[in-house]
């Protein structure tokens, strides 16, 4: 047996195993270099999802002939000027990306340094460097990578389909573009344009929202709450989607830490905690949050790909995220997302447009004037439309209009307007100055009752129920210790427990609300969450579930007739109650249809 130092190219290929996992990671590393070089515009081109060809071109400060050659050496970097790993302000710092990529593919680097008259080109094939030669190039750098992984066939075999690889690259570029709104980006695959964003003007926060909109879709911008919070030197800004705008997975939840996109499990946990009251457990809100922390409170040197970070104080970060989101959501009050009314309009639109002519032709002998859209009123004449419906013999609608029109009229200026009637004993239709609002009375009332119960719980605490025979639960030692550490918080929620020897806790009291429960199961779930997420989600959500079931039973049922006073009282209460725009499962409690949109439906605009 002979121990030897591995040849440098071997070392680079081993490093490449971690740094360049797939085309997307090569693109990410190259674009990060362009960003670190102060680029204003970055163009990315791929062929076959990057496997045969990928290139990144920038207009940054470029490299001289010597720098070009040096950049391909392992651990050669210009980015740690004071040799201080505690103070990383660039995206790169390990000096590994270029030599790693160069060791597994065929690279051509072309660059012209700032202030220099001539450009230079360097070719590297599977780690073998050729002589640099002069080349024409505007100021900045182009890196072209051909036949990625040709030198490491084992890795090549792990590449997925072109489409999958392209999706990874698109995601990586989107993340980089969201974090750097002052840089223009283009992304091509073959001849196809995947992404193009120009840099916008204005203050940083609005520039960033523009960029986030451009990438996540305008829908997000229209339905996002602004986040701006600070705690002990940490700052969290960005945008959080309204609960009614949600998805089936967390792929549109972005967190950036010091302008670096990171995937952090505790971030997803914090988001789940903050939205828990407003979304079913399998729905995910959309978010783009930007966290700034002093460089020395953060370790980015966790993994070569640098998508993970460690915080000096993870609890502080988590607390900041949860409280900032909750605060913003509370401020959202009764606002529901615009997608809801757009979806509603879409639903109205198609059948009506198709049937427009048929309908008007048949109007004379049709029984119900609005076959596809009962409960929906033309602009400016809500009452006449209601009257119209009332007259149609087949309409099931029950209409009640407040006799006291004078007082009702005054509510027109309120966000949810003046109640004009009740349809199908389920929906309240109201009129604002510029729209028609349809409220699901059951969902709305359920939310109101729920919020009230929560408020009582917060101010008066949860009633506890002592156990006749205290329950002993065995956990592992770490879990038991952690759950006991949280006993203060748990006690506020009605759960009283204490340590009972190593790895064991004894439960003495439980929240009366929960009734007969499986204490063992609850404590084990809680222990898991506390260890993993530092949160007591399962107790909170069980309490919330009970509240919401009770709220559901205590609510005005669909099918109950309300009078004008009751309807208006419900609307006013919704306006005054936080989170009343959605029910406990993220479904909207009301839909607003703007008159301008309704006019479009009728071709009046
Ligand atoms: P790191 O980014 O960690 O420093 P890299 O291997 O990615 O390591 O790059 C090595 C060096 O090459 C960088 O420190 C930088 O000086 C130089 N470099 C790489 N790409 C560019 C670029 N697009 N423009 C200017 N300089 C670059
Ligand atoms: Mg780099």
XYZ file of C-alpha atoms and ligand atoms in Angstrom:
633
model
C 0.000 0.000 0.000
C 1.361 3.359 -0.940
C -0.189 6.658 0.174
C 0.189 9.395 -2.420
C -1.147 12.864 -3.152
C -3.756 12.748 -5.903
C -2.920 14.594 -9.126
C -4.552 18.068 -9.270
C -6.974 17.152 -12.043
C -8.238 14.204 -10.047
C -8.770 16.528 -7.076
C -10.717 18.916 -9.288
C -12.914 16.144 -10.606
C -13.655 15.025 -7.073
C -14.578 18.591 -6.143
C -16.688 18.823 -9.302
C -18.761 15.984 -7.881
C -20.019 18.395 -5.249
C -19.863 21.760 -6.988
C -21.293 20.836 -10.398
C -24.007 18.314 -9.966
C -25.765 19.104 -13.246
C -25.951 21.820 -15.919
C -27.998 24.007 -13.587
C -25.221 24.094 -11.000
C -22.618 25.017 -13.640
C -24.876 27.851 -14.802
C -25.391 28.982 -11.219
C -21.642 29.112 -10.523
C -20.900 31.006 -13.742
C -23.708 33.510 -13.231
C -22.562 34.080 -9.647
C -19.107 34.873 -10.994
C -20.670 37.394 -13.391
C -22.610 38.993 -10.531
C -19.458 39.170 -8.391
C -17.729 40.816 -11.388
C -20.258 43.681 -11.234
C -22.162 42.795 -14.413
C -25.154 44.884 -15.513
C -26.376 42.326 -18.019
C -25.986 38.555 -18.109
C -26.898 36.356 -21.089
C -27.235 32.617 -20.717
C -27.516 30.198 -23.642
C -27.998 26.434 -23.438
C -28.350 23.695 -26.022
C -29.931 20.349 -25.205
C -30.643 21.522 -21.704
C -26.982 22.459 -21.254
C -25.542 19.030 -21.778
C -23.855 19.685 -25.120
C -23.394 23.434 -24.689
C -23.905 26.192 -22.178
C -22.537 29.707 -22.052
C -22.698 32.698 -19.749
C -21.727 36.146 -21.039
C -21.420 39.263 -18.907
C -20.293 42.884 -19.106
C -18.482 42.832 -15.764
C -14.933 43.911 -14.977
C -13.382 41.058 -16.957
C -9.980 39.429 -16.542
C -6.473 40.132 -17.819
C -4.440 37.449 -19.547
C -2.792 36.470 -16.236
C -6.034 36.479 -14.292
C -7.644 34.352 -16.959
C -5.038 31.686 -16.573
C -5.027 31.919 -12.801
C -8.824 31.659 -12.556
C -8.586 28.026 -13.664
C -6.316 27.051 -10.770
C -7.790 25.321 -7.784
C -8.483 27.530 -4.752
C -7.535 30.606 -6.747
C -9.900 33.450 -5.951
C -9.927 37.229 -5.904
C -12.725 37.280 -3.357
C -11.265 36.823 0.098
C -8.986 39.860 0.134
C -8.497 39.857 3.918
C -8.437 36.068 4.362
C -11.496 36.336 6.549
C -14.141 33.617 6.260
C -16.246 35.460 8.830
C -16.856 38.303 6.470
C -18.034 36.978 3.112
C -19.652 39.624 0.927
C -19.391 37.925 -2.477
C -21.297 34.933 -3.821
C -18.097 33.026 -4.541
C -15.136 32.587 -2.215
C -13.952 28.995 -2.557
C -12.090 29.346 -5.853
C -13.410 25.986 -6.964
C -16.027 26.491 -9.644
C -13.944 27.209 -12.730
C -11.313 24.484 -12.174
C -14.070 21.997 -11.301
C -16.066 22.760 -14.426
C -12.845 22.762 -16.469
C -11.914 19.315 -15.216
C -15.111 17.623 -16.421
C -15.863 19.417 -19.715
C -14.376 21.479 -22.555
C -14.272 25.137 -21.550
C -13.463 28.254 -23.538
C -13.013 31.421 -21.474
C -12.876 34.726 -23.314
C -12.461 38.011 -21.481
C -11.403 41.625 -21.759
C -10.486 43.400 -18.551
C -11.814 46.836 -17.649
C -9.630 49.527 -19.257
C -7.739 47.042 -21.389
C -7.487 47.254 -25.191
C -7.250 43.576 -25.921
C -9.189 40.446 -25.073
C -7.814 36.994 -24.355
C -9.050 33.483 -24.775
C -8.168 30.352 -22.816
C -9.169 26.783 -23.652
C -9.287 23.972 -21.112
C -10.178 20.380 -22.068
C -10.898 17.903 -19.294
C -8.527 19.842 -17.057
C -5.789 20.270 -19.687
C -4.947 23.936 -20.163
C -3.939 25.289 -23.589
C -1.922 28.409 -24.376
C -3.954 31.690 -24.099
C -4.377 33.628 -27.316
C -5.656 37.104 -28.187
C -9.333 37.315 -29.039
C -11.884 39.996 -29.794
C -14.346 40.552 -26.959
C -16.139 43.567 -25.500
C -15.364 44.375 -21.870
C -16.544 41.471 -19.749
C -16.347 37.730 -19.853
C -17.852 34.784 -21.743
C -17.554 31.261 -20.486
C -18.538 28.505 -22.899
C -18.865 24.960 -21.641
C -19.186 22.041 -24.079
C -19.833 18.361 -23.390
C -20.359 18.684 -19.664
C -19.259 15.543 -17.797
C -17.672 13.951 -20.882
C -14.610 13.368 -18.692
C -16.657 11.786 -15.894
C -19.007 9.304 -17.624
C -20.398 8.066 -14.305
C -21.875 11.510 -13.617
C -23.071 11.887 -17.191
C -25.278 8.837 -16.716
C -27.117 10.524 -13.878
C -28.371 13.408 -15.987
C -32.119 13.411 -16.455
C -34.106 14.338 -19.562
C -33.341 17.595 -21.315
C -36.593 19.008 -20.031
C -35.880 18.145 -16.392
C -32.361 19.539 -16.594
C -33.708 22.695 -18.220
C -36.252 23.109 -15.443
C -33.462 22.990 -12.882
C -31.522 25.622 -14.782
C -34.548 27.862 -15.173
C -35.219 27.638 -11.453
C -31.595 28.475 -10.636
C -31.578 31.483 -12.979
C -34.910 32.724 -11.646
C -33.554 32.661 -8.119
C -30.458 34.591 -9.151
C -32.533 37.107 -11.084
C -34.907 37.663 -8.170
C -32.033 38.391 -5.836
C -30.428 40.867 -8.265
C -33.091 43.161 -9.710
C -30.472 45.635 -10.914
C -29.074 43.177 -13.429
C -30.728 42.300 -16.759
C -30.932 38.590 -17.575
C -31.743 36.553 -20.665
C -31.970 32.775 -20.834
C -32.185 30.750 -24.061
C -32.429 27.033 -24.629
C -31.711 26.327 -28.293
C -33.739 28.963 -30.112
C -36.300 29.196 -27.370
C -36.548 32.178 -25.100
C -37.044 30.991 -21.532
C -36.602 34.170 -19.552
C -35.936 37.812 -20.223
C -35.910 40.475 -17.548
C -34.592 43.985 -17.927
C -33.408 46.092 -15.042
C -36.012 48.489 -13.774
C -35.629 51.923 -12.269
C -36.849 53.217 -8.952
C -36.217 52.580 -5.294
C -34.875 49.209 -4.335
C -37.993 47.731 -2.750
C -40.212 48.569 -5.725
C -37.534 47.483 -8.193
C -37.422 44.199 -6.426
C -41.180 43.755 -6.447
C -41.130 44.470 -10.194
C -38.549 41.747 -10.645
C -40.361 39.299 -8.401
C -43.561 40.032 -10.375
C -41.786 39.486 -13.650
C -40.687 36.093 -12.431
C -43.508 34.875 -10.221
C -46.263 36.454 -12.284
C -48.257 39.612 -11.940
C -50.851 37.741 -9.943
C -48.373 37.485 -7.099
C -47.654 41.220 -7.123
C -51.337 42.043 -6.935
C -51.935 39.638 -4.091
C -48.854 40.155 -2.003
C -48.416 41.820 1.347
C -45.331 43.899 1.959
C -43.008 42.614 4.627
C -40.571 44.905 6.371
C -39.400 43.929 9.826
C -36.278 44.294 11.870
C -34.972 42.578 14.959
C -31.561 42.746 16.607
C -29.664 43.711 13.490
C -31.580 41.348 11.206
C -33.859 42.751 8.540
C -36.565 40.924 6.666
C -38.184 42.507 3.601
C -40.057 41.215 0.599
C -43.533 40.005 -0.191
C -45.848 37.347 1.110
C -48.883 36.135 -0.806
C -52.397 36.287 0.582
C -53.558 32.884 1.812
C -56.239 32.701 -0.883
C -53.440 32.596 -3.477
C -51.942 29.197 -2.811
C -50.339 26.166 -4.447
C -50.062 22.438 -3.867
C -46.330 22.575 -3.080
C -43.690 24.920 -1.704
C -41.854 25.524 -4.991
C -42.875 29.187 -5.062
C -41.545 29.956 -1.586
C -38.279 31.781 -1.986
C -35.912 32.843 0.751
C -32.830 34.919 0.071
C -30.212 35.458 2.717
C -27.828 38.292 1.937
C -28.919 38.046 -1.710
C -28.196 34.347 -1.891
C -31.071 31.948 -2.536
C -31.151 29.327 0.171
C -33.333 26.296 0.797
C -33.760 26.092 4.474
C -35.993 23.559 6.170
C -36.644 25.772 9.144
C -37.790 28.549 6.781
C -40.492 26.310 5.326
C -41.443 25.353 8.887
C -41.691 28.999 9.914
C -43.911 29.766 6.917
C -46.140 26.839 7.746
C -46.431 28.092 11.311
C -47.322 31.621 10.271
C -50.008 30.585 7.765
C -51.312 27.666 9.805
C -54.568 29.392 10.663
C -55.431 30.262 7.096
C -54.533 27.302 4.965
C -55.303 23.629 4.798
C -52.191 21.634 5.662
C -51.593 20.573 2.059
C -51.712 24.078 0.579
C -48.726 26.426 0.366
C -48.606 30.209 0.138
C -46.318 32.048 -2.307
C -43.474 34.073 -0.849
C -40.347 35.958 -1.777
C -38.532 37.031 1.363
C -35.166 38.685 1.669
C -33.239 38.405 4.881
C -30.235 40.570 5.589
C -27.947 39.536 8.401
C -24.491 40.784 9.352
C -21.974 38.520 7.538
C -20.515 37.357 10.832
C -23.897 36.092 12.060
C -24.028 33.631 9.215
C -22.004 30.689 7.946
C -22.366 30.131 4.194
C -19.486 27.685 4.124
C -21.676 24.673 4.849
C -21.708 22.969 1.482
C -19.735 23.533 -1.739
C -22.911 24.436 -3.616
C -23.608 27.158 -1.023
C -27.393 26.691 -1.036
C -27.398 26.002 2.675
C -26.524 28.436 5.401
C -26.237 28.276 9.142
C -27.355 31.083 11.383
C -25.613 31.965 14.593
C -29.046 32.343 16.166
C -31.628 30.252 14.266
C -34.338 30.952 16.839
C -34.038 34.676 16.238
C -34.389 34.209 12.468
C -37.377 31.958 12.856
C -39.058 34.308 15.307
C -38.512 37.248 12.970
C -40.009 35.418 9.988
C -43.047 34.109 11.868
C -43.868 37.382 13.555
C -43.352 39.476 10.409
C -45.650 37.201 8.410
C -48.306 37.082 11.111
C -48.220 40.837 11.459
C -48.645 41.326 7.728
C -51.443 38.778 7.544
C -53.269 40.437 10.417
C -52.993 43.756 8.579
C -54.523 42.209 5.482
C -57.884 42.190 7.268
C -60.675 41.132 4.979
C -58.661 41.378 1.751
C -59.042 38.273 -0.385
C -56.945 37.694 -3.458
C -57.793 39.147 -6.865
C -57.401 35.701 -8.391
C -60.617 34.796 -6.688
C -62.643 37.436 -8.488
C -60.763 36.795 -11.715
C -61.619 33.134 -11.504
C -65.200 34.106 -10.832
C -65.261 36.463 -13.797
C -63.716 33.778 -15.959
C -66.489 31.442 -14.948
C -69.099 34.023 -15.835
C -67.410 35.078 -18.969
C -67.262 31.958 -21.057
C -70.855 30.785 -20.920
C -72.229 34.282 -21.210
C -70.170 35.264 -24.208
C -71.047 32.087 -25.996
C -74.688 32.463 -25.257
C -74.973 36.172 -25.647
C -76.823 36.130 -28.923
C -78.827 33.010 -28.313
C -79.847 34.485 -25.051
C -81.013 37.795 -26.375
C -82.823 36.084 -29.205
C -84.626 33.824 -26.814
C -85.205 36.370 -24.160
C -88.888 36.648 -24.958
C -89.700 33.060 -24.113
C -87.023 32.250 -21.612
C -88.169 31.636 -18.050
C -85.028 32.752 -16.272
C -83.267 35.709 -17.818
C -79.842 34.700 -16.510
C -79.492 30.970 -17.023
C -75.764 30.694 -16.428
C -75.318 33.407 -13.930
C -78.098 33.710 -11.458
C -77.187 35.939 -8.590
C -75.217 38.246 -10.786
C -76.219 41.821 -11.504
C -75.592 44.266 -14.348
C -73.860 47.533 -13.497
C -75.638 50.358 -11.857
C -78.907 48.560 -11.356
C -78.444 45.887 -8.776
C -81.930 46.297 -7.459
C -83.635 46.055 -10.797
C -81.680 42.903 -11.549
C -82.766 41.426 -8.295
C -86.308 42.389 -8.997
C -85.930 40.748 -12.371
C -84.793 37.508 -10.833
C -87.516 37.689 -8.298
C -90.095 37.712 -11.028
C -88.754 34.743 -12.877
C -90.850 31.816 -11.765
C -88.089 29.173 -11.961
C -85.540 31.088 -9.943
C -84.951 29.454 -6.593
C -83.456 32.639 -5.274
C -84.951 34.116 -2.158
C -84.534 37.795 -2.058
C -84.901 40.087 0.831
C -84.117 43.704 0.553
C -83.791 45.820 3.613
C -86.881 47.911 3.889
C -84.902 50.723 5.460
C -83.077 51.823 2.308
C -82.021 55.174 3.790
C -79.600 53.772 6.371
C -78.466 51.028 4.016
C -77.366 53.552 1.410
C -74.795 54.966 3.804
C -72.861 51.727 3.764
C -72.015 52.121 0.074
C -68.671 53.685 0.957
C -67.616 50.745 3.106
C -65.208 48.217 1.592
C -67.817 45.486 1.584
C -70.651 47.847 0.744
C -74.339 47.834 1.570
C -76.200 44.531 1.669
C -78.784 44.419 -1.113
C -80.140 40.968 -0.711
C -79.673 37.342 0.058
C -79.640 34.664 -2.629
C -80.291 30.978 -2.156
C -80.310 31.689 1.568
C -76.544 31.365 1.379
C -75.053 34.375 -0.373
C -75.247 37.994 0.603
C -75.052 40.364 -2.343
C -73.894 43.855 -1.557
C -73.202 47.002 -3.494
C -70.158 49.255 -3.069
C -69.454 52.457 -4.963
C -67.739 50.578 -7.783
C -68.441 46.900 -7.399
C -70.714 44.052 -6.470
C -69.675 41.831 -3.586
C -70.928 38.292 -3.037
C -70.345 36.921 0.453
C -70.561 33.285 1.486
C -72.389 33.881 4.748
C -71.441 30.587 6.361
C -67.734 30.795 5.571
C -67.627 34.429 6.664
C -69.388 33.861 9.925
C -67.307 30.817 10.725
C -64.192 32.927 10.370
C -65.596 35.622 12.626
C -66.476 33.143 15.354
C -63.061 31.518 15.046
C -61.185 34.802 15.336
C -63.241 35.682 18.355
C -62.453 32.366 20.025
C -58.775 32.841 19.356
C -58.874 36.329 20.821
C -60.550 35.019 23.971
C -57.991 32.253 24.184
C -55.179 34.782 23.918
C -56.542 37.147 26.514
C -57.914 34.667 29.029
C -55.754 31.655 28.332
C -56.861 28.118 27.613
C -58.854 26.324 30.272
C -57.012 23.310 31.611
C -58.323 19.959 32.726
C -56.384 18.081 35.397
C -55.751 14.370 34.779
C -56.854 11.999 37.573
C -53.943 9.746 36.788
C -50.985 11.697 35.389
C -49.767 10.200 32.132
C -46.144 9.164 31.773
C -44.651 9.444 28.286
C -41.321 7.954 27.277
C -39.283 9.825 24.701
C -35.629 9.927 23.846
C -33.476 12.012 26.121
C -32.936 14.985 23.809
C -36.628 15.191 22.945
C -37.671 14.993 26.573
C -35.261 17.738 27.521
C -36.446 19.995 24.700
C -40.128 19.533 25.442
C -39.532 20.337 29.112
C -37.692 23.494 28.039
C -40.905 24.536 26.284
C -43.139 23.729 29.244
C -43.804 27.418 29.928
C -45.162 27.986 26.449
C -47.105 24.746 26.539
C -48.676 25.666 29.859
C -50.108 28.823 28.299
C -51.844 26.544 25.834
C -53.210 24.396 28.641
C -50.705 21.566 28.628
C -48.883 21.038 31.921
C -45.976 18.631 31.987
C -42.671 18.196 33.775
C -39.627 16.006 33.691
C -39.850 12.516 35.173
C -36.337 11.206 34.997
C -34.147 11.024 31.901
C -36.100 10.570 28.674
C -39.467 10.652 30.433
C -42.073 13.333 31.053
C -45.205 13.296 33.103
C -48.336 15.072 31.849
C -50.565 16.486 34.577
C -53.082 18.720 32.815
C -54.378 19.012 29.247
C -56.396 21.712 27.452
C -60.038 21.216 28.365
C -61.025 22.071 24.787
C -59.441 18.920 23.438
C -61.646 16.561 25.443
C -60.558 12.922 25.420
C -57.264 12.785 23.558
C -54.424 10.412 22.903
C -51.863 12.049 25.153
C -48.998 9.776 24.119
C -49.539 10.623 20.460
C -49.793 14.349 21.091
C -46.620 14.479 23.203
C -44.625 12.466 20.656
C -45.753 14.679 17.764
C -44.911 17.743 19.800
C -41.492 16.411 20.717
C -40.715 15.701 17.044
C -41.704 19.193 16.033
C -39.841 20.880 18.822
C -36.673 18.998 17.948
C -37.003 19.565 14.239
C -38.696 22.932 13.856
C -38.492 24.439 17.298
C -42.254 24.868 17.208
C -45.292 23.492 18.956
C -47.387 23.226 15.823
C -49.330 20.113 16.649
C -50.767 21.475 19.872
C -51.529 24.795 18.246
C -53.150 23.156 15.274
C -55.173 20.776 17.407
C -56.453 23.726 19.379
C -57.082 25.578 16.143
C -58.900 22.581 14.685
C -61.158 22.356 17.693
C -61.838 26.081 17.594
C -62.589 25.874 13.938
C -64.965 22.932 14.355
C -66.676 24.749 17.173
C -66.759 27.883 15.084
C -68.296 25.905 12.276
C -71.068 24.648 14.539
C -71.627 28.029 16.077
C -71.890 29.728 12.710
C -74.748 31.014 10.677
C -75.458 28.004 8.496
C -75.840 28.279 4.807
C -79.564 28.171 4.213
C -80.566 30.549 6.958
C -82.480 33.574 5.967
C -80.968 36.859 7.177
C -82.621 40.236 7.312
C -81.012 43.440 6.077
C -79.781 44.455 9.495
C -78.157 41.076 10.106
C -76.496 41.079 6.704
C -75.044 44.543 7.143
C -73.908 43.677 10.650
C -72.041 40.681 9.248
C -70.354 42.805 6.565
C -69.289 45.455 9.093
C -67.921 42.785 11.400
C -65.927 41.265 8.548
C -64.347 44.608 7.808
C -63.292 44.944 11.413
C -61.940 41.419 11.826
C -58.461 40.318 10.867
C -58.155 37.493 8.339
C -61.820 37.586 7.409
C -61.097 37.375 3.669
C -60.671 33.646 3.850
C -62.188 30.813 5.794
C -60.069 28.575 8.015
C -58.980 26.544 5.013
C -57.828 29.348 2.744
C -61.027 29.501 0.716
C -62.347 32.997 0.138
C -65.296 34.257 2.143
C -66.321 36.764 -0.484
C -65.810 37.669 -4.128
C -65.756 41.210 -5.427
C -66.695 41.956 -9.019
C -65.719 45.416 -10.201
C -68.283 47.252 -12.289
C -65.616 47.946 -14.896
C -65.089 44.206 -15.319
C -68.784 43.530 -15.439
C -69.176 46.186 -18.096
C -66.556 44.364 -20.143
C -68.633 41.222 -19.935
C -71.470 43.067 -21.576
C -69.220 44.596 -24.213
C -69.868 48.047 -22.808
C -66.136 48.757 -22.633
P -14.676 31.994 -6.794
O -15.846 32.567 -7.491
O -15.035 31.229 -5.597
O -13.608 33.005 -6.538
P -14.243 30.624 -9.288
O -13.503 29.394 -9.628
O -15.693 30.637 -9.596
O -14.007 30.905 -7.762
O -13.568 31.835 -10.026
C -12.180 32.095 -9.817
C -11.841 33.541 -10.054
O -11.959 33.849 -11.435
C -12.745 34.522 -9.355
O -12.336 34.779 -8.031
C -12.619 35.753 -10.246
O -11.487 36.517 -9.878
C -12.358 35.187 -11.613
N -13.587 35.168 -12.431
C -14.395 34.096 -12.650
N -15.434 34.431 -13.452
C -15.314 35.750 -13.726
C -16.078 36.686 -14.495
N -17.213 36.325 -15.139
N -15.636 37.965 -14.564
C -14.497 38.332 -13.926
N -13.738 37.502 -13.187
C -14.123 36.218 -13.081
Mg -17.303 31.445 -8.401
